[in-house]
Amino acid sequence: MTNRLLSNENGSVMVLVLMVLAIMTVIGIVASNTVITENSIIRNVGIYKQNASLLDSSLMRGLQEFLQIPDNDPDNFTPALSVWINDVNNDPPSVGDPEEFINTIWYESTFTQRCLNAANSNVADSLPILADRGEDLNDNLRYAVVGWEVVDLGTSGSESMSMGKPVWHQGRILGEYVSLDAGGDGNGNGLMRMEIGVKRMW
């Protein structure tokens, strides 16, 4: 009787099949998790590229608008007359000054709130992608000019040292994208800041 029970292997096939099924289930779960992770990475890379393109557009818009300012009146570049042209040469700036953001928090990667606002910049929210994201009316994309000052050519300078002649000025055009919905909550598309240098004679 004992020998007969030991020689009965009819159930071994069932155990083997169950083991193979269990292994295949584990492999399937791991594979699906990998696909989900890869899809998240692809989405994040896509959003990053979109944000970079948005900022490029805002910087070019700011540059175009800046270069179209007539240079026959120096007051056209005065911050008091153009809110988006900021003078950041007050060091340190007074608390609440429009230029405070650039000297304190613009370059801090840990600062994740908006730096550019209605008090120191212009809005560039007319791009179709912002409408697709539901962010075209939230002022999420802005640009500004900062640091507009006379170029110091030193003792070897020419134009800046000549009285009555055009003088070189330089500064930076800033662009900022902040992902917010109409209620001021984050949409999950992140935050990005860029800047380009600008130089002009007038």
Coordinates of C-alpha atoms in Angstrom, one line a residue:
M1 CA 0.0 0.0 0.0
T2 CA 2.8 2.4 0.9
N3 CA 4.8 1.6 -2.2
R4 CA 1.6 2.3 -4.3
L5 CA 1.1 5.8 -2.8
L6 CA 4.7 6.7 -3.4
S7 CA 4.7 5.7 -7.0
N8 CA 1.5 7.7 -7.8
E9 CA 2.7 10.9 -9.6
N10 CA -0.6 11.9 -11.2
G11 CA -0.7 15.2 -9.2
S12 CA 2.8 16.4 -10.0
V13 CA 1.7 17.8 -13.4
M14 CA -0.9 19.9 -11.7
V15 CA 1.7 21.3 -9.2
L16 CA 4.1 22.0 -12.1
V17 CA 1.4 23.9 -14.0
L18 CA 0.5 26.0 -10.9
M19 CA 4.1 26.9 -10.4
V20 CA 4.6 28.0 -14.0
L21 CA 1.4 30.1 -13.8
A22 CA 2.6 31.7 -10.6
I23 CA 5.9 32.6 -12.2
M24 CA 4.2 34.0 -15.3
T25 CA 1.9 36.1 -13.1
V26 CA 4.9 37.6 -11.2
I27 CA 6.7 38.3 -14.5
G28 CA 3.5 40.0 -15.9
I29 CA 3.2 42.2 -12.8
V30 CA 6.8 43.3 -13.0
A31 CA 6.5 44.0 -16.7
S32 CA 3.4 46.1 -16.3
N33 CA 5.0 48.1 -13.5
T34 CA 8.0 48.7 -15.8
V35 CA 5.7 49.9 -18.6
I36 CA 3.9 52.3 -16.2
T37 CA 7.2 53.7 -15.0
E38 CA 8.4 54.2 -18.6
N39 CA 5.2 55.9 -19.6
S40 CA 5.6 58.3 -16.7
I41 CA 9.1 59.1 -17.7
I42 CA 8.1 59.7 -21.3
R43 CA 5.3 62.0 -20.1
N44 CA 7.6 64.0 -17.9
V45 CA 10.2 64.4 -20.6
G46 CA 7.4 65.6 -23.0
I47 CA 6.1 68.1 -20.5
Y48 CA 9.7 69.3 -19.8
K49 CA 10.2 69.9 -23.6
Q50 CA 6.9 71.7 -23.9
N51 CA 7.8 73.9 -20.9
A52 CA 11.1 74.7 -22.5
S53 CA 9.4 75.6 -25.8
L54 CA 6.9 77.8 -23.9
L55 CA 9.7 79.7 -22.3
D56 CA 11.6 80.1 -25.6
S57 CA 8.4 81.6 -27.0
S58 CA 8.0 84.0 -24.1
L59 CA 11.6 85.1 -24.2
M60 CA 11.4 85.8 -28.0
R61 CA 8.2 87.7 -27.4
G62 CA 9.9 89.8 -24.7
L63 CA 12.9 90.4 -26.9
Q64 CA 10.8 91.4 -29.9
E65 CA 8.8 93.8 -27.8
F66 CA 11.9 95.2 -26.2
L67 CA 13.7 95.8 -29.5
Q68 CA 10.6 97.6 -30.8
I69 CA 10.7 100.2 -28.1
P70 CA 11.7 103.5 -29.8
D71 CA 15.1 104.7 -28.6
N72 CA 14.6 108.4 -29.3
D73 CA 13.4 109.0 -25.7
P74 CA 15.5 107.5 -22.9
D75 CA 12.4 107.5 -20.7
N76 CA 10.9 104.7 -22.7
F77 CA 13.2 102.4 -20.8
T78 CA 12.3 103.8 -17.4
P79 CA 10.9 101.1 -15.1
A80 CA 8.3 103.6 -13.7
L81 CA 6.8 103.9 -17.2
S82 CA 7.1 100.2 -18.2
V83 CA 6.3 97.8 -15.4
W84 CA 8.0 94.9 -17.1
I85 CA 11.4 96.7 -17.3
N86 CA 12.9 96.3 -13.9
D87 CA 15.9 98.1 -12.4
V88 CA 17.7 95.6 -10.2
N89 CA 20.7 97.8 -9.4
N90 CA 19.4 98.6 -5.9
D91 CA 21.5 96.4 -3.7
P92 CA 19.9 95.3 -1.5
P93 CA 16.4 96.2 -2.8
S94 CA 13.7 97.4 -0.4
V95 CA 11.3 94.7 0.7
G96 CA 8.4 94.7 -1.8
D97 CA 10.2 96.3 -4.6
P98 CA 9.4 94.8 -8.0
E99 CA 13.1 93.9 -8.5
E100 CA 13.4 92.1 -5.2
F101 CA 12.8 88.7 -6.8
I102 CA 15.9 88.7 -9.0
N103 CA 18.3 89.5 -6.2
T104 CA 16.9 87.0 -3.7
I105 CA 14.9 84.1 -5.1
W106 CA 15.1 83.9 -8.9
Y107 CA 18.1 81.5 -8.8
E108 CA 17.1 79.5 -5.8
S109 CA 16.0 76.0 -7.0
T110 CA 14.1 75.4 -3.8
F111 CA 11.8 78.4 -4.4
T112 CA 8.8 76.9 -6.3
Q113 CA 6.4 79.9 -6.2
R114 CA 5.8 82.6 -8.8
C115 CA 8.6 85.2 -9.2
L116 CA 7.1 87.2 -12.1
N117 CA 3.7 88.8 -11.6
A118 CA 1.6 91.7 -12.7
A119 CA 3.8 94.1 -10.7
N120 CA 7.1 93.3 -12.6
S121 CA 6.3 91.5 -15.9
N122 CA 4.1 91.1 -18.9
V123 CA 1.9 88.1 -19.6
A124 CA 2.4 85.8 -22.6
D125 CA -0.6 83.4 -22.3
S126 CA -1.8 83.4 -25.9
L127 CA -0.1 80.1 -27.0
P128 CA -2.4 77.2 -28.1
I129 CA -0.6 74.7 -25.8
L130 CA -1.6 76.7 -22.7
A131 CA -5.2 76.5 -23.9
D132 CA -4.9 72.7 -24.3
R133 CA -3.6 72.5 -20.8
G134 CA -6.4 74.8 -19.5
E135 CA -3.8 77.4 -18.4
D136 CA -4.3 80.2 -21.0
L137 CA -6.2 82.5 -18.6
N138 CA -4.1 82.1 -15.5
D139 CA -1.0 84.3 -16.4
N140 CA 1.2 81.2 -16.1
L141 CA 3.7 82.4 -18.7
R142 CA 5.3 85.8 -18.2
Y143 CA 8.4 87.8 -19.2
A144 CA 10.4 90.8 -17.9
V145 CA 13.5 92.8 -18.4
V146 CA 16.0 93.2 -15.5
G147 CA 19.3 94.8 -14.9
W148 CA 19.0 97.4 -17.6
E149 CA 22.2 99.5 -17.2
V150 CA 25.0 101.2 -19.0
V151 CA 27.7 98.9 -20.2
D152 CA 31.0 99.7 -18.4
L153 CA 33.7 99.6 -21.1
G154 CA 36.4 100.6 -18.6
T155 CA 39.3 102.8 -19.6
S156 CA 39.5 101.3 -23.1
G157 CA 35.8 102.1 -23.8
S158 CA 34.7 104.2 -26.7
E159 CA 30.9 104.8 -27.2
S160 CA 30.1 104.9 -23.5
M161 CA 32.9 107.4 -22.9
S162 CA 31.7 109.8 -25.6
M163 CA 29.4 112.6 -24.6
G164 CA 26.3 113.1 -26.7
K165 CA 26.7 109.8 -28.6
P166 CA 24.8 106.6 -28.3
V167 CA 25.6 104.5 -25.3
W168 CA 25.6 100.7 -24.9
H169 CA 23.1 99.3 -22.4
Q170 CA 22.7 95.7 -21.3
G171 CA 20.3 93.6 -19.3
R172 CA 18.5 90.3 -19.2
I173 CA 15.1 89.1 -20.4
L174 CA 13.5 86.6 -18.0
G175 CA 10.8 84.1 -18.8
E176 CA 8.9 82.1 -16.2
Y177 CA 6.3 79.3 -16.5
V178 CA 4.3 78.3 -13.5
S179 CA 1.7 75.5 -13.8
L180 CA -1.5 76.7 -12.1
D181 CA -5.2 76.2 -12.8
A182 CA -7.8 78.9 -12.5
G183 CA -8.1 78.3 -8.7
G184 CA -4.3 78.8 -8.2
D185 CA -3.7 75.1 -7.7
G186 CA -0.8 73.3 -9.4
N187 CA -1.6 71.4 -12.6
G188 CA 1.3 69.1 -12.2
N189 CA 3.3 70.5 -15.2
G190 CA 6.0 72.0 -13.0
L191 CA 7.9 75.3 -13.0
M192 CA 10.7 76.5 -15.2
R193 CA 12.7 79.7 -15.5
M194 CA 15.0 80.9 -18.3
E195 CA 16.8 84.1 -19.3
I196 CA 18.7 85.6 -22.2
G197 CA 21.0 88.5 -22.3
V198 CA 20.2 91.6 -24.3
K199 CA 22.4 94.5 -25.4
R200 CA 21.3 97.7 -27.2
M201 CA 22.7 101.0 -28.1
W202 CA 20.6 104.2 -27.7

